[in-house]
JSON list of C-alpha atoms in Angstrom, two decimals:
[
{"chain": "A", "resi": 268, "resn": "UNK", "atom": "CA", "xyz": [0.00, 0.00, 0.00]},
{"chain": "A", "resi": 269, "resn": "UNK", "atom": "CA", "xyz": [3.37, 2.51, 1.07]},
{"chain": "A", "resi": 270, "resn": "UNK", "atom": "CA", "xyz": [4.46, 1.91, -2.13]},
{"chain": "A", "resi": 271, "resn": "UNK", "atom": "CA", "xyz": [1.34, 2.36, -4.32]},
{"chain": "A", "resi": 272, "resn": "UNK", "atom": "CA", "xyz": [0.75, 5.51, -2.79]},
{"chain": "A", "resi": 273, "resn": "UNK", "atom": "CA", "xyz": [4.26, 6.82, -3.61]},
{"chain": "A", "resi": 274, "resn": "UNK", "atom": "CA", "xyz": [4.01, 6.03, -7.37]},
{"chain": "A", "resi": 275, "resn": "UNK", "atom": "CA", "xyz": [0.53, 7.52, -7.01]},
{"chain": "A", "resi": 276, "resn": "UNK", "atom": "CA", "xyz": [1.96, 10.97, -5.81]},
{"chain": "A", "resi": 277, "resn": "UNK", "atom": "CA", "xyz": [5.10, 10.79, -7.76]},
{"chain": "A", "resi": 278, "resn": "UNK", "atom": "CA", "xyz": [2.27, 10.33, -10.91]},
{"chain": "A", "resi": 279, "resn": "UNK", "atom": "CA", "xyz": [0.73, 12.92, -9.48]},
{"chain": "A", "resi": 280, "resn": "UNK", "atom": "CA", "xyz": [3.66, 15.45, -8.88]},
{"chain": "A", "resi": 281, "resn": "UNK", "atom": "CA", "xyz": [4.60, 14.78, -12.58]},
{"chain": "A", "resi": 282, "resn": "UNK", "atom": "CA", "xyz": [1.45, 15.78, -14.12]},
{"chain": "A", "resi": 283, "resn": "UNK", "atom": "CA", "xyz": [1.23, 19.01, -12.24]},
{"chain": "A", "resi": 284, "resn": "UNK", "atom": "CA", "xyz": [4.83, 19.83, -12.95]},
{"chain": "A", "resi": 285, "resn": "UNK", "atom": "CA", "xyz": [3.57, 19.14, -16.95]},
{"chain": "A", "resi": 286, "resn": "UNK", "atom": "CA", "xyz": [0.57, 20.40, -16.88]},
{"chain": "A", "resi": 287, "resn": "UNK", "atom": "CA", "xyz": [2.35, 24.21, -14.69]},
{"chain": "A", "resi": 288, "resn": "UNK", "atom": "CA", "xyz": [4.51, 23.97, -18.44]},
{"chain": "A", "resi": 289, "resn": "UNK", "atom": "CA", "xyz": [2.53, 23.67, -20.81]},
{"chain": "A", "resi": 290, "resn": "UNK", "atom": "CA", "xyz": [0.20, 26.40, -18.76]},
{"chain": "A", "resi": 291, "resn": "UNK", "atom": "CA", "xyz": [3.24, 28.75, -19.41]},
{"chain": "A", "resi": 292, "resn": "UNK", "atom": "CA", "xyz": [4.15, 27.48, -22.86]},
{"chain": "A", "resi": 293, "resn": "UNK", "atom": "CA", "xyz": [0.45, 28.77, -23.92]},
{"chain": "A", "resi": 294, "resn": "UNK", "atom": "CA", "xyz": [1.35, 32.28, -23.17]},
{"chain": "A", "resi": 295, "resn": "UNK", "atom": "CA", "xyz": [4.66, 31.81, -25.41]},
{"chain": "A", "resi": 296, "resn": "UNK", "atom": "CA", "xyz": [2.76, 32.13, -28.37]},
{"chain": "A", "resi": 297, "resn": "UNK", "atom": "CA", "xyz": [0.49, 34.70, -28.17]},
{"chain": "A", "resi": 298, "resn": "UNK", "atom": "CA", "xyz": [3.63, 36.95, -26.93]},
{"chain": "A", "resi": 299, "resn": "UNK", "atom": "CA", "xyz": [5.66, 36.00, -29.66]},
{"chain": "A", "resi": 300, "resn": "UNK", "atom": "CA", "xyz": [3.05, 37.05, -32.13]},
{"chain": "A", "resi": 301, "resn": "UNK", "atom": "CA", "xyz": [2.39, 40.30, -30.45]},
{"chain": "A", "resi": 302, "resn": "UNK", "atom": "CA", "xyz": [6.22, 41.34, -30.44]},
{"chain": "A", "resi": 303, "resn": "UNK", "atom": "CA", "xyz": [6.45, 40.10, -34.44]},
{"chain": "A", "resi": 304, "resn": "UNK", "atom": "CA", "xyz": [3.53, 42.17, -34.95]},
{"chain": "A", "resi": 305, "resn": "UNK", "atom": "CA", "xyz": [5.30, 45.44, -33.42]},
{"chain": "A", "resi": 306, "resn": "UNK", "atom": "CA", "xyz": [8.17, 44.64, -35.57]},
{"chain": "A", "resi": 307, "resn": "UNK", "atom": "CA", "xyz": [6.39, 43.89, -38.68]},
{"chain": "A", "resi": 308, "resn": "UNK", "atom": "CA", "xyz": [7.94, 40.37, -39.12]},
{"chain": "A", "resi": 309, "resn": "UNK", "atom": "CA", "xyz": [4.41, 38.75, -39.16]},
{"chain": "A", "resi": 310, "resn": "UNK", "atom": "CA", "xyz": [3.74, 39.92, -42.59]},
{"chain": "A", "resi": 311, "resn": "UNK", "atom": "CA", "xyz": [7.43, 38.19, -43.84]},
{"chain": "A", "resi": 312, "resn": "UNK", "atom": "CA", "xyz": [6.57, 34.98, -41.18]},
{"chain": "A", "resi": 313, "resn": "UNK", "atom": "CA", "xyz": [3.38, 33.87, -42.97]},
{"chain": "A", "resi": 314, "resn": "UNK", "atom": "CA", "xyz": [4.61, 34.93, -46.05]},
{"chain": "A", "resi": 315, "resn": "UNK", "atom": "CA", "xyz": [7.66, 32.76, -46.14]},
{"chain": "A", "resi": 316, "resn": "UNK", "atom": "CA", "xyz": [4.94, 29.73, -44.95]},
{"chain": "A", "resi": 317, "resn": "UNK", "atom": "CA", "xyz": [2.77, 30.91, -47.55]},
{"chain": "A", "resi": 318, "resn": "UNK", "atom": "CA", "xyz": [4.95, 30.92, -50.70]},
{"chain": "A", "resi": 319, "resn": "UNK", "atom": "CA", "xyz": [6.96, 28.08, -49.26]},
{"chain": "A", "resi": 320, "resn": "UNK", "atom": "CA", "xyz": [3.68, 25.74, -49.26]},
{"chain": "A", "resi": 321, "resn": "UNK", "atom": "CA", "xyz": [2.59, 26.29, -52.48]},
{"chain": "A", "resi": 322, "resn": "UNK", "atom": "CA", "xyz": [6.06, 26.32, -54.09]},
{"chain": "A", "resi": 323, "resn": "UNK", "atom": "CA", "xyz": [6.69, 22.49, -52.09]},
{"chain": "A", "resi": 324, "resn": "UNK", "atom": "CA", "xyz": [3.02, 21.54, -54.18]},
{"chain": "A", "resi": 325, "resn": "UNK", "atom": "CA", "xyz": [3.96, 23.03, -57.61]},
{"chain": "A", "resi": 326, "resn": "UNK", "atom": "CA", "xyz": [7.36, 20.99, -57.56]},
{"chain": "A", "resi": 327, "resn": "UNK", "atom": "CA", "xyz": [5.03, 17.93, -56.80]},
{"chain": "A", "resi": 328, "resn": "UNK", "atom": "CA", "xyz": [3.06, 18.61, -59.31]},
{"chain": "A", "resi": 329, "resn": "UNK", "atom": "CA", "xyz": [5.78, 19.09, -61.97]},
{"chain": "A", "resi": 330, "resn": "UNK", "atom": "CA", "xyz": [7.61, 15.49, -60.61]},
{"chain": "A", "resi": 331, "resn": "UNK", "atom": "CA", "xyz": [4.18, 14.25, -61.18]},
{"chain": "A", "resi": 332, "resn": "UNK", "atom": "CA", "xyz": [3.43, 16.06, -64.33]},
{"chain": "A", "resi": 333, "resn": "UNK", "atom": "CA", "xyz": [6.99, 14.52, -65.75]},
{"chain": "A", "resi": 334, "resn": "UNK", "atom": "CA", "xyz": [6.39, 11.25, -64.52]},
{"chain": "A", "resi": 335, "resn": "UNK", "atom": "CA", "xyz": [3.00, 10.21, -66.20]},
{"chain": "A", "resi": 336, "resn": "UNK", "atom": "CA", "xyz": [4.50, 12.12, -69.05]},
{"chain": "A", "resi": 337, "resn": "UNK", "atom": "CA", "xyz": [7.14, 9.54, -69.49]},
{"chain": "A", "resi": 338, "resn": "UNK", "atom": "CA", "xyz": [5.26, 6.73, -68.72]},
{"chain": "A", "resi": 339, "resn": "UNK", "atom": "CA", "xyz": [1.89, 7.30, -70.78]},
{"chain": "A", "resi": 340, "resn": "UNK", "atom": "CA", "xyz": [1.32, 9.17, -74.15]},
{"chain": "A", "resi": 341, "resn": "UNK", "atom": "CA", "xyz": [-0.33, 12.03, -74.16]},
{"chain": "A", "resi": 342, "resn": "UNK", "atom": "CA", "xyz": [-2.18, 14.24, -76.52]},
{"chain": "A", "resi": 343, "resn": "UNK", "atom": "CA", "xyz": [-3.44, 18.03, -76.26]},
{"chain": "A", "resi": 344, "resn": "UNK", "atom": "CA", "xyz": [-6.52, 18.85, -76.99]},
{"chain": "A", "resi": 345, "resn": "UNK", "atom": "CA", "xyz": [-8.33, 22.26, -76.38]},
{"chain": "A", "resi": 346, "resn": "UNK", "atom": "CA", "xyz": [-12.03, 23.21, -76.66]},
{"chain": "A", "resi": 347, "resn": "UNK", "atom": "CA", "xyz": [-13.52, 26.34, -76.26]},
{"chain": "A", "resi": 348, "resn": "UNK", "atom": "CA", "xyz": [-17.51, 27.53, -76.56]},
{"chain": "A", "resi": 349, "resn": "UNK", "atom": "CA", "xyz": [-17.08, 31.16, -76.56]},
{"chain": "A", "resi": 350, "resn": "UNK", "atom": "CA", "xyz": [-14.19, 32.02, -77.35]},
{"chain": "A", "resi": 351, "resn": "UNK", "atom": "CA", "xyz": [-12.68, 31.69, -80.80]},
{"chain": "A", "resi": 352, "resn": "UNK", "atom": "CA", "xyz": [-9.76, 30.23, -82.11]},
{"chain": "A", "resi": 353, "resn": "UNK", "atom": "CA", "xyz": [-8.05, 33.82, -83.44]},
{"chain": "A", "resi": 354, "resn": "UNK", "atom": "CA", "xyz": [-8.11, 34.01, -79.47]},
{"chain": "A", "resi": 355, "resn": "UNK", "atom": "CA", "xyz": [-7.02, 30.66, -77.90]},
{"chain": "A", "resi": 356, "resn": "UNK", "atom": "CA", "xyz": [-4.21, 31.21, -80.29]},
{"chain": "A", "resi": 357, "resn": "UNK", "atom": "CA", "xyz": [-2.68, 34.68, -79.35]},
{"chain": "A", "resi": 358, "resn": "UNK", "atom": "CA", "xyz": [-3.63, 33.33, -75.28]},
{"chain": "A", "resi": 359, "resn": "UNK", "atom": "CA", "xyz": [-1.26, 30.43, -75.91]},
{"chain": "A", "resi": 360, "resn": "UNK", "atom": "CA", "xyz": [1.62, 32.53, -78.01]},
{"chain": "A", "resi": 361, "resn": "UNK", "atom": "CA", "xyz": [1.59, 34.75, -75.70]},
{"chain": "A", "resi": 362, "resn": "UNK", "atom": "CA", "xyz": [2.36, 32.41, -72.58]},
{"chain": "A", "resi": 363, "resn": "UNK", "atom": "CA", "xyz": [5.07, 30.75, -74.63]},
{"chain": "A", "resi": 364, "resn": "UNK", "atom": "CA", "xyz": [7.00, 33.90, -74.71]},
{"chain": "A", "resi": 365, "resn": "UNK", "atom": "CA", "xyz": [9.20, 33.60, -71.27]},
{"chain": "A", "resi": 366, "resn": "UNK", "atom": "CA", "xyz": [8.96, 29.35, -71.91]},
{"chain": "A", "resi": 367, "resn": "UNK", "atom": "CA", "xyz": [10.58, 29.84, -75.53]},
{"chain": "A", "resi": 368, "resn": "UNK", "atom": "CA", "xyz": [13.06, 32.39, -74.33]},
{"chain": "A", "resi": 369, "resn": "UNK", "atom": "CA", "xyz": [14.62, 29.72, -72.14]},
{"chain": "A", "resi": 370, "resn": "UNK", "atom": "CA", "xyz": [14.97, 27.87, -74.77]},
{"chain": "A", "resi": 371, "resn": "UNK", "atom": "CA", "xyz": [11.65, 25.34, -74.08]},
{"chain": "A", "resi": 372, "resn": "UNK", "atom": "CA", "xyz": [10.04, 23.96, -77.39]},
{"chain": "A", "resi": 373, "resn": "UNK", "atom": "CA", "xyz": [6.46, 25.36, -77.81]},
{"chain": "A", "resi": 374, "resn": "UNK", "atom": "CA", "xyz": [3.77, 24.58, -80.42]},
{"chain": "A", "resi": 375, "resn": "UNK", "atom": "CA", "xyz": [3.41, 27.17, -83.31]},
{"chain": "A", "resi": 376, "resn": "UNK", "atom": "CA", "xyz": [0.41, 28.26, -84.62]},
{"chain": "A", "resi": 377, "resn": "UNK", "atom": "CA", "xyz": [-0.02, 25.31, -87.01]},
{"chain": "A", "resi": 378, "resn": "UNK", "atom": "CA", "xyz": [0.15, 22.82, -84.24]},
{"chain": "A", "resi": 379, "resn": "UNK", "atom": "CA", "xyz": [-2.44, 25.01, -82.54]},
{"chain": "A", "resi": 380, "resn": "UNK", "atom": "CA", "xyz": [-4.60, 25.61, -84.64]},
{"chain": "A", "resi": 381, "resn": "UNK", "atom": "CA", "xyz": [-5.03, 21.62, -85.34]},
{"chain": "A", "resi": 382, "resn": "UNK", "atom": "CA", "xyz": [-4.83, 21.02, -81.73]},
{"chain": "A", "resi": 383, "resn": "UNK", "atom": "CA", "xyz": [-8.10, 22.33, -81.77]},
{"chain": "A", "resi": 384, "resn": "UNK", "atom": "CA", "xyz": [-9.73, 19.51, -83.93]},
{"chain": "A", "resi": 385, "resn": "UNK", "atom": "CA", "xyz": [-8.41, 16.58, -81.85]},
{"chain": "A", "resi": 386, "resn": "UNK", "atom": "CA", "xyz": [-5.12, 15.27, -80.56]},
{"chain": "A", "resi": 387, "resn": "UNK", "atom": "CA", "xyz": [-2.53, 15.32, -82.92]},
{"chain": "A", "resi": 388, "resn": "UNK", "atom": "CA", "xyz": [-0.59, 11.68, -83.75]},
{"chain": "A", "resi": 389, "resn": "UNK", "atom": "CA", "xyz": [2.27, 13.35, -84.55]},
{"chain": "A", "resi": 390, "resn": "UNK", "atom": "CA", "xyz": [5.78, 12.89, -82.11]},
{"chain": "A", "resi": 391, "resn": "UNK", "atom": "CA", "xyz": [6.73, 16.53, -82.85]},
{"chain": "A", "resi": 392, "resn": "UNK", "atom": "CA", "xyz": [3.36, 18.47, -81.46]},
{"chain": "A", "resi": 393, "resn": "UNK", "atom": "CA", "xyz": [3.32, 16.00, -78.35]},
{"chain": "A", "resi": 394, "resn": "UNK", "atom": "CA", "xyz": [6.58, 16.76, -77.43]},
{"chain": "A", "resi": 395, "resn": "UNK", "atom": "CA", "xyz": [5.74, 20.67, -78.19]},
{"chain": "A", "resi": 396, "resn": "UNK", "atom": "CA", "xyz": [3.11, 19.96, -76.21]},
{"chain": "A", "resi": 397, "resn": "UNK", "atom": "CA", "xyz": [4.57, 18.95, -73.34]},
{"chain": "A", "resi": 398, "resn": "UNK", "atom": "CA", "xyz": [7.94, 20.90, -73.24]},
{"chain": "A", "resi": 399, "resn": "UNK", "atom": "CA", "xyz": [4.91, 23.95, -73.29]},
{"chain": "A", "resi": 400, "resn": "UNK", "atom": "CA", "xyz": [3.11, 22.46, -70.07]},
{"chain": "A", "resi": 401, "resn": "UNK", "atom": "CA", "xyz": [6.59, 22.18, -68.45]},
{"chain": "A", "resi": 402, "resn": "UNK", "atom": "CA", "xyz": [7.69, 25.42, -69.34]},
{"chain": "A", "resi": 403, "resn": "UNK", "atom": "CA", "xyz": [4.77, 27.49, -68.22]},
{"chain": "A", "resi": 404, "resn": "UNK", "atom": "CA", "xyz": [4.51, 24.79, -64.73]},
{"chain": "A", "resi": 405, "resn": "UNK", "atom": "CA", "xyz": [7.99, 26.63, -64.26]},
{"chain": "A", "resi": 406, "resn": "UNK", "atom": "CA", "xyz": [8.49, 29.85, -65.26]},
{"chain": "A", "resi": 407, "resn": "UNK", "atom": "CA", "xyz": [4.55, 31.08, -64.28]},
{"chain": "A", "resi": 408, "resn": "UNK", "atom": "CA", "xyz": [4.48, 28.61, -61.26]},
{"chain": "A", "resi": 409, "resn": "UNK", "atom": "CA", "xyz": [7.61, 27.44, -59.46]},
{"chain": "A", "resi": 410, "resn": "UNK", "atom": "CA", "xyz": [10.07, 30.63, -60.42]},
{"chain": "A", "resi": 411, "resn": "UNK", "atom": "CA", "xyz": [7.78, 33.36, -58.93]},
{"chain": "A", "resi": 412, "resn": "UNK", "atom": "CA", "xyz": [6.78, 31.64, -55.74]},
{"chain": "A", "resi": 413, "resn": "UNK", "atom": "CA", "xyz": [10.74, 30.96, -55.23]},
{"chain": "A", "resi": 414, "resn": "UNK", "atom": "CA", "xyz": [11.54, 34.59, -55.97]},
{"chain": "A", "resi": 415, "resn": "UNK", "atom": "CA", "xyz": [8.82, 35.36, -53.12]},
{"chain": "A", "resi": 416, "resn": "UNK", "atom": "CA", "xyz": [9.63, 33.22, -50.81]},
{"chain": "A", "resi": 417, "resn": "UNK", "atom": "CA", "xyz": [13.36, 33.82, -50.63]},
{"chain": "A", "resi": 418, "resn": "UNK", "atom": "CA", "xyz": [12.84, 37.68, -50.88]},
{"chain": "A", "resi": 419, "resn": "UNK", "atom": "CA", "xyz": [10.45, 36.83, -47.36]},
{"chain": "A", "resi": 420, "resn": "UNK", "atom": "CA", "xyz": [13.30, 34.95, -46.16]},
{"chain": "A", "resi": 421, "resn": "UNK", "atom": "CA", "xyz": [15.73, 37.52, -46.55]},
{"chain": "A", "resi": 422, "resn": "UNK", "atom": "CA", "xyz": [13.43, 40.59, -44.85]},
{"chain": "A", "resi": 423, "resn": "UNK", "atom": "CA", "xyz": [12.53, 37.77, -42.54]},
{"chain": "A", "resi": 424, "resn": "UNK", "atom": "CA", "xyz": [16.35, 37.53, -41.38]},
{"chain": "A", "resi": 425, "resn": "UNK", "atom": "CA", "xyz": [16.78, 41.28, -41.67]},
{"chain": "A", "resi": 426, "resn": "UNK", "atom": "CA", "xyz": [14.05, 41.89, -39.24]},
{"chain": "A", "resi": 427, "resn": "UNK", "atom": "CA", "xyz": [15.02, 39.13, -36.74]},
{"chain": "A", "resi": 428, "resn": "UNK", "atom": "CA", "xyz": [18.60, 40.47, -36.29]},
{"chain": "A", "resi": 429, "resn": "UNK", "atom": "CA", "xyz": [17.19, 44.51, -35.44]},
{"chain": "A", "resi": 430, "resn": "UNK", "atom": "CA", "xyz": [15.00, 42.76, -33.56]},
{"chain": "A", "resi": 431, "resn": "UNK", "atom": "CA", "xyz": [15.07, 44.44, -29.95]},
{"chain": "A", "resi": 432, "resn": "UNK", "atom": "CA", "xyz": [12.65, 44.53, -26.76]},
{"chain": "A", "resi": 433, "resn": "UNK", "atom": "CA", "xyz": [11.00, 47.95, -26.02]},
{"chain": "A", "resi": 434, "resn": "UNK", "atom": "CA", "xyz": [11.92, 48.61, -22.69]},
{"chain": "A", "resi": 435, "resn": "UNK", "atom": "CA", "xyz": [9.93, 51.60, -22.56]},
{"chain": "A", "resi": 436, "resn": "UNK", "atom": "CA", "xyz": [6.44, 50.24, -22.91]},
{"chain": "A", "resi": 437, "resn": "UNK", "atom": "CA", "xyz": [4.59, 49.89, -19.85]},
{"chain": "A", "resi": 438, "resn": "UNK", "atom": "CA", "xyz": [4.71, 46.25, -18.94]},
{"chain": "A", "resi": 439, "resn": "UNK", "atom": "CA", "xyz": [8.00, 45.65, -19.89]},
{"chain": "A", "resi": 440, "resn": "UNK", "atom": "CA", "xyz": [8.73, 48.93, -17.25]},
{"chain": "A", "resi": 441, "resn": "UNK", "atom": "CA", "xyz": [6.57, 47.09, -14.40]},
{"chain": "A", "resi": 442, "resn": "UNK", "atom": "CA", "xyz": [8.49, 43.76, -15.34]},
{"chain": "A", "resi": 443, "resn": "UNK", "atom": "CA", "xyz": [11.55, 45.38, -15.12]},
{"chain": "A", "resi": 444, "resn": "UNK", "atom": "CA", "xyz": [10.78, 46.89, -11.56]},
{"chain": "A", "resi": 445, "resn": "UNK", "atom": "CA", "xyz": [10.04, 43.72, -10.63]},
{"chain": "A", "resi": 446, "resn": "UNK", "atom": "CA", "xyz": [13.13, 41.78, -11.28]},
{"chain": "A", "resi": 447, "resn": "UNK", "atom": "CA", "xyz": [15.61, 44.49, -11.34]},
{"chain": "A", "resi": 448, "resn": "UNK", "atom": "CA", "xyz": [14.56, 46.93, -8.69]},
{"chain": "A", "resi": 449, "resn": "UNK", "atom": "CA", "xyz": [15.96, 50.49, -7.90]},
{"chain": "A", "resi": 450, "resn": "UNK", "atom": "CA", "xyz": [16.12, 50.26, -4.45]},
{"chain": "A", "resi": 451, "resn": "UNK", "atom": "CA", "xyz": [15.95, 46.95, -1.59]},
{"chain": "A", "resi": 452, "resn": "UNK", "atom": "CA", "xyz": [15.21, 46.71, 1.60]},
{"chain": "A", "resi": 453, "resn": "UNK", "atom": "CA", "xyz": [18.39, 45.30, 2.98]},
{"chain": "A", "resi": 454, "resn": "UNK", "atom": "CA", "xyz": [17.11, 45.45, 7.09]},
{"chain": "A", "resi": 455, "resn": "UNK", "atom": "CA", "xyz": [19.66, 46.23, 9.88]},
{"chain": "A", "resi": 456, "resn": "UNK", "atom": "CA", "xyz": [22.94, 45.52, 9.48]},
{"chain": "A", "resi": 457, "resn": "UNK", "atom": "CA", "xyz": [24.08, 45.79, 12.61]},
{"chain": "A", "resi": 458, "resn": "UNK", "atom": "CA", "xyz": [22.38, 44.74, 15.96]},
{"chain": "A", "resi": 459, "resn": "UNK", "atom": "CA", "xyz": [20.92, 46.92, 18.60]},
{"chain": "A", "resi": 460, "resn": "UNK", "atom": "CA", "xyz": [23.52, 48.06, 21.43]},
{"chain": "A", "resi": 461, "resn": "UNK", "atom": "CA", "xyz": [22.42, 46.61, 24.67]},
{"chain": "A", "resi": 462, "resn": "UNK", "atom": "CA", "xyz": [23.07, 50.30, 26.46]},
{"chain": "A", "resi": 463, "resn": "UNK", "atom": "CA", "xyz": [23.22, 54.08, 25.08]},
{"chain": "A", "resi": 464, "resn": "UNK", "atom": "CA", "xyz": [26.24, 56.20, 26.28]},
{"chain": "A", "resi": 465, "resn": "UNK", "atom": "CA", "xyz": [24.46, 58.98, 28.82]},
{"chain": "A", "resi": 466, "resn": "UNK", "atom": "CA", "xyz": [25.59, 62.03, 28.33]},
{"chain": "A", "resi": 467, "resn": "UNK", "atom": "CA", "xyz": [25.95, 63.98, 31.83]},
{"chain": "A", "resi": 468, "resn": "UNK", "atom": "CA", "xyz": [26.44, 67.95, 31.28]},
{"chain": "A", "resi": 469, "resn": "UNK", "atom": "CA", "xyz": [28.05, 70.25, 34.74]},
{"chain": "A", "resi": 470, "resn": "UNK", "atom": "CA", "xyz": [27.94, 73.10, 35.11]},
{"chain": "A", "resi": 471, "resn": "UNK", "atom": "CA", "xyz": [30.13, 75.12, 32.60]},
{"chain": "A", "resi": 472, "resn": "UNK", "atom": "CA", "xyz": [31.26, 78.29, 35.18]},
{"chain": "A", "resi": 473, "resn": "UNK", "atom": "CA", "xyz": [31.84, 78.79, 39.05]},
{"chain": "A", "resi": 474, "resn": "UNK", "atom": "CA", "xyz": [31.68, 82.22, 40.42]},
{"chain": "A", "resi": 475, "resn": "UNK", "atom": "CA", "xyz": [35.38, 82.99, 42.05]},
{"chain": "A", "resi": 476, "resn": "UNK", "atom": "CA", "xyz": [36.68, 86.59, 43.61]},
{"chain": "A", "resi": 477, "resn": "UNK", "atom": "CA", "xyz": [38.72, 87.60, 41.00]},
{"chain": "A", "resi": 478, "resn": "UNK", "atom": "CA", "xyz": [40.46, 84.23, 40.93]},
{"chain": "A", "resi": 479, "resn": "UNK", "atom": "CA", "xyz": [40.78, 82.06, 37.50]},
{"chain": "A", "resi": 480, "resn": "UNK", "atom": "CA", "xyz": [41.26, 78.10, 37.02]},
{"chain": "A", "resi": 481, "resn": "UNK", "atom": "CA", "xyz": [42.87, 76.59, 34.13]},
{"chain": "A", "resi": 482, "resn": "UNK", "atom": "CA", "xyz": [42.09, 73.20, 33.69]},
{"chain": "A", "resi": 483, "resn": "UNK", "atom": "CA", "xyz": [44.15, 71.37, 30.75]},
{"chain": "A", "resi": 484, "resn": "UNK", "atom": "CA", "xyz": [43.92, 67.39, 30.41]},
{"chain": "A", "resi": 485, "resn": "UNK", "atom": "CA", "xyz": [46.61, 65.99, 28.58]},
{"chain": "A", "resi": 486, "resn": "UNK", "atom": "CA", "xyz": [46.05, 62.81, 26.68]},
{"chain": "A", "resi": 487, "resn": "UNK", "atom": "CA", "xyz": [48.72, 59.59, 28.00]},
{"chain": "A", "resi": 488, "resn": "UNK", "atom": "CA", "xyz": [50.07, 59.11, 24.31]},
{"chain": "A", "resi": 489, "resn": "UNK", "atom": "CA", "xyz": [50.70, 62.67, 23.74]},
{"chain": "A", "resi": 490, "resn": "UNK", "atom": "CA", "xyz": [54.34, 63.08, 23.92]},
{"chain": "A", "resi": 491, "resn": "UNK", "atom": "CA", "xyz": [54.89, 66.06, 26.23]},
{"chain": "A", "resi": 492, "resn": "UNK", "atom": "CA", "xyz": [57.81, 67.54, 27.93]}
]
């Protein structure tokens, strides 16, 4: 029975020690956010997550994308109700701009054009095809959100090293008092005498006839002649 009850407490004295932590751990957060939010390192914070998310799902989607793309054949086919193919046409020239300039293969207008009839058989348009999927997956896709979220990271580090405490708000003032005070109460140093010293006054003249006394007391270690 000794025994059971001393796991029991020991049990018992561990949870409360755990649950006193994580009690003070739950404040951690919301302070951190509030002192990012004085510094302006929130905005940078979420948008590092932000751009870093969707830049870890676009690079999935282009390993998937080039995957099935070497494992299956493909072919491109695009249908439109109301708008025409003069359009379609200058939409997709125009997004093959950046993709050709890096030197991506893209359909020409010929290839487009019949794209629009049904999938092509021929080994040149699906490989257009799919060197233009690629090419606008990366350069309209991955490229920006990279570009974002390393110019986050870099005002992210910027902020965090000018990051400082203000020691003149309020709280941090009361906080300070608290554990650095400006004066302490040290009590007495030294102990109460058990006696005072009485001072005893005489009388400071006697009347005389015409007589005067001369008192001088000389001190033992006073060398005198």
């Amino acid at each position: 029975a000794g025994r059971s009850n001393t796991g029991l407490g020991r049990v018992w004295l561990w949870l409360s020690e755990k649950l006193a932590r994580d009690a003070q751990a739950a404040q951690l957060a919301p302070a951190l956010v509030l002192l990012l939010q004085r510094q302006r390192l929130n905005r940078w914070a979420l948008g590092l997550v932000v751009h870093s998310l969707w830049l870890l799902a676009l690079l999935t989607a282009l390993m998937l994308l080039l995957m099935l793309m070497a494992t299956r054949r493909y072919g491109f086919v695009w249908e439109t109700t109301i708008l025409s193919s003069d359009t379609f046409v200058s939409l997709t020239q125009t997004l093959s701009t950046i993709p050709a300039w890096l030197g991506f293969s893209v359909p020409d207008e010929t290839m487009i054009r019949a794209s629009g009839n049904g999938a092509l058989s021929i080994e040149n348009a699906r490989q257009a095809w799919a060197a233009w999927l690629v090419g606008v997956l990366l350069v309209y896709g991955i490229v920006p959100r990279l570009l974002l979220a390393g110019f986050c990271l870099w005002r992210w580090k910027q902020g965090r090293a000018a990051l400082r405490l203000d020691l003149d708000l309020p709280e941090y003032l009361e906080l300070r008092e608290r554990l650095m005070p400006s004066s302490e109460r040290l009590g007495v140093n030294d102990a109460e005498p058990a006696a005072l010293h009485q001072v005893q006054s005489g009388a400071g003249a006697t009347e005389s006839n015409g007589a005067l006394l001369v008192a001088i007391e000389l001190d033992d270690q006073q060398i005198w002649p």
